[in-house]
mmCIF file of C-alpha atoms and ligand atoms in Angstrom:
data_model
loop_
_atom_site.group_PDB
_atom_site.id
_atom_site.type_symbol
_atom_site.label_atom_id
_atom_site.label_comp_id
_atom_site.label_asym_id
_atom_site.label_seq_id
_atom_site.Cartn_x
_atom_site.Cartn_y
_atom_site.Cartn_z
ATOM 1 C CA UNK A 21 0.000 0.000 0.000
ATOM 2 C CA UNK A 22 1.145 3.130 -0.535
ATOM 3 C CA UNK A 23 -0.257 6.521 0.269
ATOM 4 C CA UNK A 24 0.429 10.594 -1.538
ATOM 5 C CA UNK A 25 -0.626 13.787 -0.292
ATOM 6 C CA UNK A 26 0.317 17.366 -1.053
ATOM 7 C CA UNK A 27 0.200 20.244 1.660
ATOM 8 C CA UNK A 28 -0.294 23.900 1.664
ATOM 9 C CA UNK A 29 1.573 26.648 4.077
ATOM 10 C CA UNK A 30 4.003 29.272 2.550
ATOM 11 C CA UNK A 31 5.331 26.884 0.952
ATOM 12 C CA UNK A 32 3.706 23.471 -0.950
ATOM 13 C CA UNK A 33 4.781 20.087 -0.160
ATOM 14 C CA UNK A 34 3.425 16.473 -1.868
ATOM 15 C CA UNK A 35 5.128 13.277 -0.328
ATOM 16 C CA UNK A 36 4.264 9.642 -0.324
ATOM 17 C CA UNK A 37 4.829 6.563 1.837
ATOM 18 C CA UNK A 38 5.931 3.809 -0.548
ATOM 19 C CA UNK A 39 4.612 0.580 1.487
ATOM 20 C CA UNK A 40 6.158 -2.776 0.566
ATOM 21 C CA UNK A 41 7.252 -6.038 1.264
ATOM 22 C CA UNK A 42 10.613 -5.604 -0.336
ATOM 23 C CA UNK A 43 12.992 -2.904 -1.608
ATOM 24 C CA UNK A 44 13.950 -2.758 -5.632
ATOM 25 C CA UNK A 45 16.756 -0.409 -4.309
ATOM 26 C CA UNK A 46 16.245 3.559 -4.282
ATOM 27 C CA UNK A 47 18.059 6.740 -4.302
ATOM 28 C CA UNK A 48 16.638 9.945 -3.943
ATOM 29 C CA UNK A 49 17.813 10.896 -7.455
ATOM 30 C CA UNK A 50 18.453 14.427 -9.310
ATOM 31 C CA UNK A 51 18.379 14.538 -13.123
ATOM 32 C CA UNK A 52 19.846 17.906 -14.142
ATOM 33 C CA UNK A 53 18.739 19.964 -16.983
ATOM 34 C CA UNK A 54 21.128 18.553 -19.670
ATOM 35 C CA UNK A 55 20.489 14.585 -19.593
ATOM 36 C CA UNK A 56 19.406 13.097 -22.574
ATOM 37 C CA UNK A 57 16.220 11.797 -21.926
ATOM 38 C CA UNK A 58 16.039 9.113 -24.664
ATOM 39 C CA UNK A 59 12.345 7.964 -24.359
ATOM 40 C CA UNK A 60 11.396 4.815 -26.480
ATOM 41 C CA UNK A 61 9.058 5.958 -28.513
ATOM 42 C CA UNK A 62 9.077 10.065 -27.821
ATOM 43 C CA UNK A 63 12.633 10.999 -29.436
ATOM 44 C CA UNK A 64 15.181 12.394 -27.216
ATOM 45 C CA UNK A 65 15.125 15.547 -24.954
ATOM 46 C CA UNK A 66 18.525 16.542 -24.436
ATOM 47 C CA UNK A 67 17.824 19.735 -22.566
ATOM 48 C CA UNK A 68 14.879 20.060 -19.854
ATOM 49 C CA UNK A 69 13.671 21.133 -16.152
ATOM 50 C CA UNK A 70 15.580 19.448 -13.555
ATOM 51 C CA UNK A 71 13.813 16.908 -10.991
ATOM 52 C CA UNK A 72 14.243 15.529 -7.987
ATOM 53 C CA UNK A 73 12.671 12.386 -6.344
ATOM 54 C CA UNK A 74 13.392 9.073 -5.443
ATOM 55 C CA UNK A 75 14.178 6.192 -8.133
ATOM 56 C CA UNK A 76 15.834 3.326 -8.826
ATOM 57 C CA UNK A 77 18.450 4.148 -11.306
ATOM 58 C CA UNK A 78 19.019 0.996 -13.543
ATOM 59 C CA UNK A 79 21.293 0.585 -16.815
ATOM 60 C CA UNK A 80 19.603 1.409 -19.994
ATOM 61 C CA UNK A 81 22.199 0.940 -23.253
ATOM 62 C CA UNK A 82 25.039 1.490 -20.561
ATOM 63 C CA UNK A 83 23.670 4.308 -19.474
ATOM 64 C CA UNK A 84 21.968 5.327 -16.055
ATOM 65 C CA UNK A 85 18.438 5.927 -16.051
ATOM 66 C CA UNK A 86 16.430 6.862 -13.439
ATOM 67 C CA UNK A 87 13.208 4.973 -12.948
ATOM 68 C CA UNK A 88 11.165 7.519 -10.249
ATOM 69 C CA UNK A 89 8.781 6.116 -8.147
ATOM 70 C CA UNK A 90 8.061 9.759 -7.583
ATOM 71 C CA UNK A 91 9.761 13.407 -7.559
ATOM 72 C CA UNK A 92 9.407 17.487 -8.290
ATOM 73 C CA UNK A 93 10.660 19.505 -11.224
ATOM 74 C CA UNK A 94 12.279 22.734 -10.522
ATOM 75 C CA UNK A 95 8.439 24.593 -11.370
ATOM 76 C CA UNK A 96 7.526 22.963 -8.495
ATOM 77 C CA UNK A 97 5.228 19.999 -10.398
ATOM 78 C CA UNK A 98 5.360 16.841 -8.570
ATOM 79 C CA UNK A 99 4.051 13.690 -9.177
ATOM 80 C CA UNK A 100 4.223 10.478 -7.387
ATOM 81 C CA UNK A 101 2.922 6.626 -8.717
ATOM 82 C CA UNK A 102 0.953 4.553 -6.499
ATOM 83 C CA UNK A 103 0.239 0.386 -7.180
ATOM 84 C CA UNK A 104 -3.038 -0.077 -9.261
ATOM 85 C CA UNK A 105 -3.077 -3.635 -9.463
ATOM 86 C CA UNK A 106 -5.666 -5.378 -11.379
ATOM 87 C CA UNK A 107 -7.327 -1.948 -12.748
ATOM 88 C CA UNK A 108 -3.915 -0.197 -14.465
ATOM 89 C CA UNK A 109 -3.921 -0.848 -18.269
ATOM 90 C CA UNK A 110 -1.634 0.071 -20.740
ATOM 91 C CA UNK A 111 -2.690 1.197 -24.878
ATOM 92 C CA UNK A 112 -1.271 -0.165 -27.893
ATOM 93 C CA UNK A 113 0.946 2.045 -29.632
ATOM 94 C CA UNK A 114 -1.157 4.781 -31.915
ATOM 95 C CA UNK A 115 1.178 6.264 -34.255
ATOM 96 C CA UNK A 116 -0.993 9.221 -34.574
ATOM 97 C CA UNK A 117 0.053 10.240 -30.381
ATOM 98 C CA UNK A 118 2.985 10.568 -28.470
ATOM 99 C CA UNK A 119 3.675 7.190 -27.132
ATOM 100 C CA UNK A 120 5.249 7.498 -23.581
ATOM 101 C CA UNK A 121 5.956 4.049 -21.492
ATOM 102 C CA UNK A 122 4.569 3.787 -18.269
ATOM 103 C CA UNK A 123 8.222 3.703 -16.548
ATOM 104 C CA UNK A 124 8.411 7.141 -18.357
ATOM 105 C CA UNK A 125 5.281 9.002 -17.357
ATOM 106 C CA UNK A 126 7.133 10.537 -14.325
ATOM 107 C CA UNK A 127 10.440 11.767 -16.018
ATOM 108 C CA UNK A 128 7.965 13.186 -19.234
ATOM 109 C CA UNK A 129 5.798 15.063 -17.225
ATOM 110 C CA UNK A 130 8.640 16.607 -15.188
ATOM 111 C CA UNK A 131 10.720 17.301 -17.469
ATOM 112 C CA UNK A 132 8.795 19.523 -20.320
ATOM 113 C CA UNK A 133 5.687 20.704 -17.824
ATOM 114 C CA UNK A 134 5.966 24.317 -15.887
ATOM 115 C CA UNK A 135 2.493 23.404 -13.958
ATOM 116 C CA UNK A 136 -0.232 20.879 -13.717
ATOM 117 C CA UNK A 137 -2.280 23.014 -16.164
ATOM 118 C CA UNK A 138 0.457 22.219 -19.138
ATOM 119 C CA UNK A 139 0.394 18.769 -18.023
ATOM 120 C CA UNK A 140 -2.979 18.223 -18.762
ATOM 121 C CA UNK A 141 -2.470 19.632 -22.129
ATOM 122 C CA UNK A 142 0.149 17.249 -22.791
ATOM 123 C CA UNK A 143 -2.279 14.413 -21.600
ATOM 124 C CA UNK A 144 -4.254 14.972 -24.748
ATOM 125 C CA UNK A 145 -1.653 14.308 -27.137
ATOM 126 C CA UNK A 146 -0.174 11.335 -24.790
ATOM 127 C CA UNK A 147 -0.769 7.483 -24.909
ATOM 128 C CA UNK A 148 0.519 5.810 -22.504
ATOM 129 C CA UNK A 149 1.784 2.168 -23.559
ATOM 130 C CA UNK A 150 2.875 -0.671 -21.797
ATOM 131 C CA UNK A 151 6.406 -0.489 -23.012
ATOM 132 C CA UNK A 152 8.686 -2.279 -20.354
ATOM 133 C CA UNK A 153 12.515 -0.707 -19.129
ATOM 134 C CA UNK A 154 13.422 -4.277 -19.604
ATOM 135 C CA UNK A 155 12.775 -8.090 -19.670
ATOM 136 C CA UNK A 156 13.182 -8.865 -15.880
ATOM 137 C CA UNK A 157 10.924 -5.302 -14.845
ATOM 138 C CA UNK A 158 7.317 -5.803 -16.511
ATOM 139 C CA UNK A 159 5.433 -3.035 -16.638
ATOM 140 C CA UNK A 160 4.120 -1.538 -13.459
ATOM 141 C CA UNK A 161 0.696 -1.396 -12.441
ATOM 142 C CA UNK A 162 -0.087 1.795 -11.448
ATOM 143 C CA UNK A 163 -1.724 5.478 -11.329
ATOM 144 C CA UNK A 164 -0.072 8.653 -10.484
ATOM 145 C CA UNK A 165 -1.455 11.667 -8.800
ATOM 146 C CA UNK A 166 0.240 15.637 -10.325
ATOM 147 C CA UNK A 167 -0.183 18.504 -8.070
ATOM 148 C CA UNK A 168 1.392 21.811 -8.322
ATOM 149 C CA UNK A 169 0.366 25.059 -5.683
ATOM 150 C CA UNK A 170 -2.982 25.403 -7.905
ATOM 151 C CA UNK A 171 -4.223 22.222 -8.837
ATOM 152 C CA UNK A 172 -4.304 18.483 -8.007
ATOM 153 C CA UNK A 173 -5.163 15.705 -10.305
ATOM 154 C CA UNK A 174 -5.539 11.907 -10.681
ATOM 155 C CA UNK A 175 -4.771 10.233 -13.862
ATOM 156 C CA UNK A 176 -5.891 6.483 -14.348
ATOM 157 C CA UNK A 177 -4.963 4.554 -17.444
ATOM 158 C CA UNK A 178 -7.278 1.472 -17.562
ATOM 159 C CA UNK A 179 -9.124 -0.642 -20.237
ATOM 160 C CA UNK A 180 -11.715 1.490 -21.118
ATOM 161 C CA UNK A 181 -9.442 4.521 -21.862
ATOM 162 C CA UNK A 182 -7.022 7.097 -19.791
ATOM 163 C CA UNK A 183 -8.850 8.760 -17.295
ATOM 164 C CA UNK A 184 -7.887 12.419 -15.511
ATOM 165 C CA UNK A 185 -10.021 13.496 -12.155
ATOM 166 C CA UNK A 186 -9.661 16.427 -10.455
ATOM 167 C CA UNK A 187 -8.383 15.690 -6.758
ATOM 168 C CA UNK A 188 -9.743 18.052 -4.288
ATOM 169 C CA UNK A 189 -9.256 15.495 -1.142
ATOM 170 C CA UNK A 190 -5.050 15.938 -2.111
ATOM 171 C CA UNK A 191 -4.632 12.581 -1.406
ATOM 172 C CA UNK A 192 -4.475 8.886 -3.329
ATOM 173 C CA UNK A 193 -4.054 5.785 -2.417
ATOM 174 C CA UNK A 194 -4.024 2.507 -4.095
ATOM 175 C CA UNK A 195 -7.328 0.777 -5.190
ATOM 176 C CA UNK A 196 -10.498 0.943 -5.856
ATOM 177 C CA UNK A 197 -9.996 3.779 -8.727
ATOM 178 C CA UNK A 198 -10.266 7.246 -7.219
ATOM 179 C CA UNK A 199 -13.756 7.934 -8.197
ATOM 180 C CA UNK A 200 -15.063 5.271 -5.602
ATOM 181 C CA UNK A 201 -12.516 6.285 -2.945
ATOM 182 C CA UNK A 202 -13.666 10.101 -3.187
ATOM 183 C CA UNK A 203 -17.193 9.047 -3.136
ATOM 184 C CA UNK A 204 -16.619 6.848 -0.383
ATOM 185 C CA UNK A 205 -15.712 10.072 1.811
ATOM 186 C CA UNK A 206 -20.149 10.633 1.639
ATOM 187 C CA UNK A 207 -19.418 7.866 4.753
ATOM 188 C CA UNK A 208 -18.234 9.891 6.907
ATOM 189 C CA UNK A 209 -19.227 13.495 6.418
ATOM 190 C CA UNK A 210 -20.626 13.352 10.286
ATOM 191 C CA UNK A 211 -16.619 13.639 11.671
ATOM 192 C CA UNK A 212 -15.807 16.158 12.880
ATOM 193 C CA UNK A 213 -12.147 17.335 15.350
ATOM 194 C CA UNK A 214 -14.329 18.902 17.301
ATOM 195 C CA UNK A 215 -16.241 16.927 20.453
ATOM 196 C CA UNK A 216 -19.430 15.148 19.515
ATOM 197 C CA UNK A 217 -23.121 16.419 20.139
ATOM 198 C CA UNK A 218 -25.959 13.984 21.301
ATOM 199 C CA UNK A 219 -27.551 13.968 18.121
ATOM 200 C CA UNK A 220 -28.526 9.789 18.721
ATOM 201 C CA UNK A 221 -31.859 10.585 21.491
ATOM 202 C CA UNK A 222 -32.863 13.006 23.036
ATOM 203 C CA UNK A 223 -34.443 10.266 25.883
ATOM 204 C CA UNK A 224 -30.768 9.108 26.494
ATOM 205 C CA UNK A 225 -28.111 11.086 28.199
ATOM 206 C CA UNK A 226 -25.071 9.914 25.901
ATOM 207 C CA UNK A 227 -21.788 11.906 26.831
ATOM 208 C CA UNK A 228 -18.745 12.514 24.882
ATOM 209 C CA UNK A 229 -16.454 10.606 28.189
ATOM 210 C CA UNK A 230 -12.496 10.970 26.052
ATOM 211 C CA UNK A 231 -11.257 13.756 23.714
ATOM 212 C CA UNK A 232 -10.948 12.940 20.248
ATOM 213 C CA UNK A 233 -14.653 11.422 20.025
ATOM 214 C CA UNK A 234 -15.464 13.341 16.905
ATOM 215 C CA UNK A 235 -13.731 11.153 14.828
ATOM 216 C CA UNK A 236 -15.176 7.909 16.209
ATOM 217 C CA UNK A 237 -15.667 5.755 13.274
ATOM 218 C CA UNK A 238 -12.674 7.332 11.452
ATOM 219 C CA UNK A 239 -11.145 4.038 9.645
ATOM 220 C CA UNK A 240 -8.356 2.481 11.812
ATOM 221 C CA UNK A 241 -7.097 -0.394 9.063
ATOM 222 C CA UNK A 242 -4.351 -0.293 6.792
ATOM 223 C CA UNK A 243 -7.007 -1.041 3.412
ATOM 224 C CA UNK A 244 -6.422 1.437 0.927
ATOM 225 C CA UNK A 245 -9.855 2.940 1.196
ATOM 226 C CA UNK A 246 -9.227 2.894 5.118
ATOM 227 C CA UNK A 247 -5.782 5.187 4.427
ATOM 228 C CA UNK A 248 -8.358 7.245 1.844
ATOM 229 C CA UNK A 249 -10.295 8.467 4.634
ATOM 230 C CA UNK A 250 -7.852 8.694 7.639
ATOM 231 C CA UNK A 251 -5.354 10.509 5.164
ATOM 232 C CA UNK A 252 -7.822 13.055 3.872
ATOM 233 C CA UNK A 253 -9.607 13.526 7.796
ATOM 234 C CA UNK A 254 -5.692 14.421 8.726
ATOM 235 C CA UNK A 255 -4.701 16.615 6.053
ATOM 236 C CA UNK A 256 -8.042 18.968 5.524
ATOM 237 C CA UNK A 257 -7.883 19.161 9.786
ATOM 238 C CA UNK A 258 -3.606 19.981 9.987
ATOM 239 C CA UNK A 259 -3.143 22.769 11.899
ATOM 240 C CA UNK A 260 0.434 23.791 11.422
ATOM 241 C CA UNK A 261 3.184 26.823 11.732
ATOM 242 C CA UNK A 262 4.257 28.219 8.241
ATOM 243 C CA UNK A 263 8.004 27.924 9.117
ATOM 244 C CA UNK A 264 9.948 24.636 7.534
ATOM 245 C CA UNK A 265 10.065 22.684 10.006
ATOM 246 C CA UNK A 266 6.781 23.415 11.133
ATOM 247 C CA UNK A 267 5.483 22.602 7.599
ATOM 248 C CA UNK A 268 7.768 19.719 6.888
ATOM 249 C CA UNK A 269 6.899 18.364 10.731
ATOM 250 C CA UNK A 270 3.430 18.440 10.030
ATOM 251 C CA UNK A 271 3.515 16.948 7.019
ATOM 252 C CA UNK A 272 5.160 13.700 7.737
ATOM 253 C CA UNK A 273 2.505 13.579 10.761
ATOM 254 C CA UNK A 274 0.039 13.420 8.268
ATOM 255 C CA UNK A 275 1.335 10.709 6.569
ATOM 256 C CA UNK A 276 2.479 8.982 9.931
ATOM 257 C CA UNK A 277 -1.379 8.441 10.622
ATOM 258 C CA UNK A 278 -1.084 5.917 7.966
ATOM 259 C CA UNK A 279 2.670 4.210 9.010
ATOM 260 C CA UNK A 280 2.389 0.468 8.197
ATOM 261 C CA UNK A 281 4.455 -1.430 11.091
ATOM 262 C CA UNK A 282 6.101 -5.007 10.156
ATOM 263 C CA UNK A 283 3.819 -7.929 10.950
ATOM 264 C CA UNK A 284 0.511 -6.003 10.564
ATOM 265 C CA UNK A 285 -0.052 -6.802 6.924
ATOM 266 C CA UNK A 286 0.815 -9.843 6.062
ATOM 267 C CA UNK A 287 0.686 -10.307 2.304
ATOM 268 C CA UNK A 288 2.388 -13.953 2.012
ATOM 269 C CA UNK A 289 3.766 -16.381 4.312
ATOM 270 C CA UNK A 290 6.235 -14.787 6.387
ATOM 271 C CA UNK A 291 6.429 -11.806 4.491
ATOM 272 C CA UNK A 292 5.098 -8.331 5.496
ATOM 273 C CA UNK A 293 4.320 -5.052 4.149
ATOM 274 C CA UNK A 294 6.143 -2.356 5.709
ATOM 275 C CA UNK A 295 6.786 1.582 5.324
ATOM 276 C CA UNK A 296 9.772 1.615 3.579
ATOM 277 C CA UNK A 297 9.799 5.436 3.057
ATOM 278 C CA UNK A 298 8.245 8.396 3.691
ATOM 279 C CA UNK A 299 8.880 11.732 1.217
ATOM 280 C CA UNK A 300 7.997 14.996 1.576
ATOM 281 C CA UNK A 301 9.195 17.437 -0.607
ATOM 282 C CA UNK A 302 9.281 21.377 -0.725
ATOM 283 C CA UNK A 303 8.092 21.687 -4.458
ATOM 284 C CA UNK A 304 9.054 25.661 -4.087
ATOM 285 C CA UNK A 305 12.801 25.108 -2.738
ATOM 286 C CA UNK A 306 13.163 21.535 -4.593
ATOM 287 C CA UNK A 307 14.068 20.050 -1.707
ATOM 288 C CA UNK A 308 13.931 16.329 -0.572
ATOM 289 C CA UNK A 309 13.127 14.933 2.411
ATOM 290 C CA UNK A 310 12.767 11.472 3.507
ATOM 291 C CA UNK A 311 12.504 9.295 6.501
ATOM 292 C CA UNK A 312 12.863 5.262 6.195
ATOM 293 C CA UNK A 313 11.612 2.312 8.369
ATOM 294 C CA UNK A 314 14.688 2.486 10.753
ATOM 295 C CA UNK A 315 15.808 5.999 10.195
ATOM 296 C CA UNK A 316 12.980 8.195 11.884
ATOM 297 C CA UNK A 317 15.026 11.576 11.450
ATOM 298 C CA UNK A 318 14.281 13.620 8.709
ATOM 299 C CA UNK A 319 16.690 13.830 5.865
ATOM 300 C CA UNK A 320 17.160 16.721 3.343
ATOM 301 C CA UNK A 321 18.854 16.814 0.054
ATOM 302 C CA UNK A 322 18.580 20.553 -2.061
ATOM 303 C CA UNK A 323 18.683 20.186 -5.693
ATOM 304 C CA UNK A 324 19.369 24.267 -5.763
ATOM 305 C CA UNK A 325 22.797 22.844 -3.749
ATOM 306 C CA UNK A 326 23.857 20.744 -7.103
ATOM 307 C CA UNK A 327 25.077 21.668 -10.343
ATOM 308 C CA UNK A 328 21.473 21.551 -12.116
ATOM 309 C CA UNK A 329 22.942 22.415 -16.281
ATOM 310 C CA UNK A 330 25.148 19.271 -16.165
ATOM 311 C CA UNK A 331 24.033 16.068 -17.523
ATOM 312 C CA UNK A 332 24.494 13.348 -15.542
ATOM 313 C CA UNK A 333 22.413 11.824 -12.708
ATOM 314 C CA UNK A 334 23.286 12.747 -8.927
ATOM 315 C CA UNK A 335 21.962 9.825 -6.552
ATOM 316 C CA UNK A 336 22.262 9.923 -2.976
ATOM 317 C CA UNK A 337 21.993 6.377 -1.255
ATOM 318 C CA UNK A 338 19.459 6.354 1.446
ATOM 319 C CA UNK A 339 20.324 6.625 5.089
ATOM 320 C CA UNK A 340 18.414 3.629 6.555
ATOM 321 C CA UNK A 341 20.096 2.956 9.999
ATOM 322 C CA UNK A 342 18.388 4.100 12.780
ATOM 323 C CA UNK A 343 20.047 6.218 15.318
ATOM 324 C CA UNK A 344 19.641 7.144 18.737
ATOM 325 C CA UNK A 345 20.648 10.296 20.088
ATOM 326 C CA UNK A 346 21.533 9.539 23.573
ATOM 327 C CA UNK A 347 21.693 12.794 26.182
ATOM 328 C CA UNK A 348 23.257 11.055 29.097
HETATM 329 C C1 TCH B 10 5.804 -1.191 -5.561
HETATM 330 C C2 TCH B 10 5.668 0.334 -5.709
HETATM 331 C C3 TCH B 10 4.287 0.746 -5.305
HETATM 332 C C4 TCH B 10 4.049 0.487 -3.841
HETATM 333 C C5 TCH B 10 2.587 0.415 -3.587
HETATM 334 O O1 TCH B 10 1.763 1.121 -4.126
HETATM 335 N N1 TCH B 10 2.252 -0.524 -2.728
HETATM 336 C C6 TCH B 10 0.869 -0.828 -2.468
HETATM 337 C C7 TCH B 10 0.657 -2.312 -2.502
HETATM 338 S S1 TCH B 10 -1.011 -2.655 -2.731
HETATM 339 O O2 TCH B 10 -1.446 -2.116 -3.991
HETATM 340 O O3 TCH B 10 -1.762 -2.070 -1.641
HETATM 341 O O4 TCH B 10 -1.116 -4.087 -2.695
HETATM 342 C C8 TCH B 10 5.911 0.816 -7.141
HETATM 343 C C9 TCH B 10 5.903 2.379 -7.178
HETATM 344 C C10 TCH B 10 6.858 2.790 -8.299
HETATM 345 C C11 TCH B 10 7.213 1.472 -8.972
HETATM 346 C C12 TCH B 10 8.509 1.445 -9.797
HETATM 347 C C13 TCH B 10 8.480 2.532 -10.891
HETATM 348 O O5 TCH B 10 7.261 2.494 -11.616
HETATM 349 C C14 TCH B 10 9.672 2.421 -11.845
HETATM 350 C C15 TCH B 10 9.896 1.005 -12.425
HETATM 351 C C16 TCH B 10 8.845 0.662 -13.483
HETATM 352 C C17 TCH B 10 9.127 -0.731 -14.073
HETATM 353 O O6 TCH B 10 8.127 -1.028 -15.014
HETATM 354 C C18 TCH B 10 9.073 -1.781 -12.965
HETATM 355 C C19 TCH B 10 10.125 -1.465 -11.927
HETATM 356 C C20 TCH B 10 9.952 -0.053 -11.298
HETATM 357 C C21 TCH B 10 11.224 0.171 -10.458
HETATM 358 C C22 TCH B 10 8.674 0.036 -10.431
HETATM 359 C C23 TCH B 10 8.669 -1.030 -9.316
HETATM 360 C C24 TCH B 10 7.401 -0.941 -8.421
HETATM 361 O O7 TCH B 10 6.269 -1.245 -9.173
HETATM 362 C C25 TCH B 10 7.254 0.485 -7.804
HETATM 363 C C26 TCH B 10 8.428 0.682 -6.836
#
C-alpha cells in the first residue's frame, strides 16, 4: 500500500509513503537539466527542467536511467505513482500520439511541464503504452497523482481509456480507482475534530467521556480505502506553523497516521508489508526529504545545492540505519 498527499503553508509540499514487502533499491535521485532523456518511442530531450525524487536508477544501453517512483521539477510539479493492481492498463501504440511508457510518465511530465495546467495539455496528445525498461521489470501497475500550488489531479490509465479526475481530497491511495474512494468520503461526512453532540436521542443522556470522540468511526485499518479516509480527515484538519520545520513536521505527521508497522499486513507467508519510506518534498525550494523504516530523522537533500545544467544523474543512497541520540 502506498499513500500521496500534497500540503499547503508558505510553501507546498506532496510526499508519499511507498509501502512494501521488499525494496527494488532507491536513491533519492536528481536529473539535471542537460540529460538526454532518450524515451522509447518520444525521441530524445537533451535539454529540460531538472527533478528531484526518489528512483531506482538501472542501466539502460550502458547508461543510467532513473526509474522515479516519484519526484518534483524545478516549477515545483510533482508527481508520485501509487500500485493499481488489477485496474492499471496500458494502450497499444497509436502512431498518430505521443507514445510514452509507463516507466516514463514521471520523467515526461517533469521534465517539459511548468504546472499541472500544461500537463494536462500534454495528456491529450499522450498514450501511454505498456512499453517495459526491460525483460526482468514488466510493466508496473499503477496510477499517479500531479499537483502543483494550484491544482491536483488523478490520472488512471485502464481498459476502457485514460482517465484524468480532479483531486480536491489531495490525497491517493491505491485501489479501488479514485472515483469510488472520493465518493466513499459521503461515509463519513458526520466527523468532525471537534467533540461530539448527542444527536442519537434526546431520551438518552449519551456523553462525549475521552477527547478525540469526533472522529469515532474514522477508519483504523491499513485497506487502501481505510488510508483514503484517515489521510484526507488528517490533512483537511492539519493545523500547522508556516516555518519549515513546522510545515515539513506536520507533514510527515500526516502521513504517519497511515505508518504500516512489520507484521501487521501480512501479504504472504512470512512476508510483510512495511513503510519503507516516507517523502515529503518542498516543491518551491526543490528540496527532498525522507525518513525510512529504521531511520525516523528527517533527511534533506537541495537540488538548488547541485550543479542543475550538467548532464548526468546525482543519486544519494538512502540513510536507513536508525540512530539514537543519547543525552546522558
Ligand atoms: C511497488 C511500488 C508501489 C508500492 C505500492 O503502491 N504498494 C501498495 C501495494 S497494494 O497495492 O496495496 O497491494 C511501485 C511504485 C513505483 C514502482 C517502480 C516505478 O514504476 C519504476 C519502475 C517501473 C518498471 O516497469 C518496474 C520497476 C519499477 C522500479 C517500479 C517497481 C514498483 O512497481 C514500484 C516501486
Amino acid at each position: 500500500m502506498c499513500t500521496a498527499a500534497t500540503y499547503q503553508t508558505k510553501n507546498f509540499y506532496m510526499g508519499r509513503t511507498l509501502d512494501y514487502e521488499f525494496s527494488y533499491g532507491n536513491e533519492v535521485t536528481i536529473t539535471p537539466r542537460n540529460y538526454p532523456f532518450h524515451f522509447r518511442h518520444a525521441g530524445t530531450l537533451s535539454s529540460h527542467y531538472a527533478m528531484i525524487g526518489m528512483a531506482h536508477v538501472a542501466p539502460d544501453n550502458g547508461v543510467d536511467y532513473p526509474l522515479y517512483y516519484d519526484a518534483c521539477n524545478e516549477k515545483g510539479v510533482c508527481m508520485a505513482g501509487l500500485n493499481f493492481v488489477g485496474n492499471a492498463a496500458y494502450a497499444d501504440i497509436i502512431d498518430t500520439k505521443e507514445n510514452v511508457a509507463q516507466f516514463e510518465f514521471i520523467p515526461w511530465i517533469l521534465s517539459q511541464c511548468a504546472s499541472v495546467s500544461e500537463a494536462k495539455e500534454k495528456l491529450v496528445q499522450m498514450n501511454l503504452v505498456g512499453t517495459v525498461f526491460a525483460s526482468h521489470f514488466p510493466a508496473a501497475q499503477l496510477h499517479w497523482m500531479i499537483a502543483d500550488k494550484s491544482e491536483n489531479i488523478v490520472v488512471e490509465s485502464m481498459a476502457d481509456g485514460l482517465h484524468i479526475y480532479d483531486n480536491p481530497a489531495g490525497v491517493l491511495t491505491n485501489n479501488p480507482p479514485f472515483p469510488m474512494q472520493m465518493f466513499a468520503l459521503n461515509n463519513y461526512a458526520a466527523l468532525s475534530s471537534r467533540q461530539p453532540e448527542n444527536h442519537f436521542s434526546d431520551k438518552l443522556n449519551l456523553q462525549a467521556y475521552s477527547r478525540g470522540m469526533g472522529a469515532l468511526g474514522l477508519p483504523g485499518d491499513l485497506s487502501s480505502q481505510s488510508r483514503f479516509i484517515r489521510v484526507a480527515f488528517t490533512r483537511l484538519h492539519s493545523i500547522s506553523g508556516s516555518s519549515e520545520i513546522d510545515s515539513v513536521s506536520q507533514f510527515f505527521h500526516i502521513l504517519g497516521s497511515v505508518d504500516q508497522q512489520r507484521g501487521c499486513c501480512e501479504v504472504a507467508d512470512g512476508k510483510y508489508e512495511i513503510t519503507i519510506y516516507t517523502s515529503c518534498c518542498n516543491t518551491d525550494k526543490g528540496i527532498y526529504y525522507y525518513t525510512t523504516y529504521d531511520n525516523h530523522s528527517i533527511n534533506g537533500i537541495d537540488m538548488h545545492h547541485e550543479n542543475l545544467d550538467s548532464a548526468e544523474l546525482i543519486r544519494f543512497a538512502v540513510l536507513d540505519a536508525g540512530e539514537i541520540h543519547w543525552q546522558n
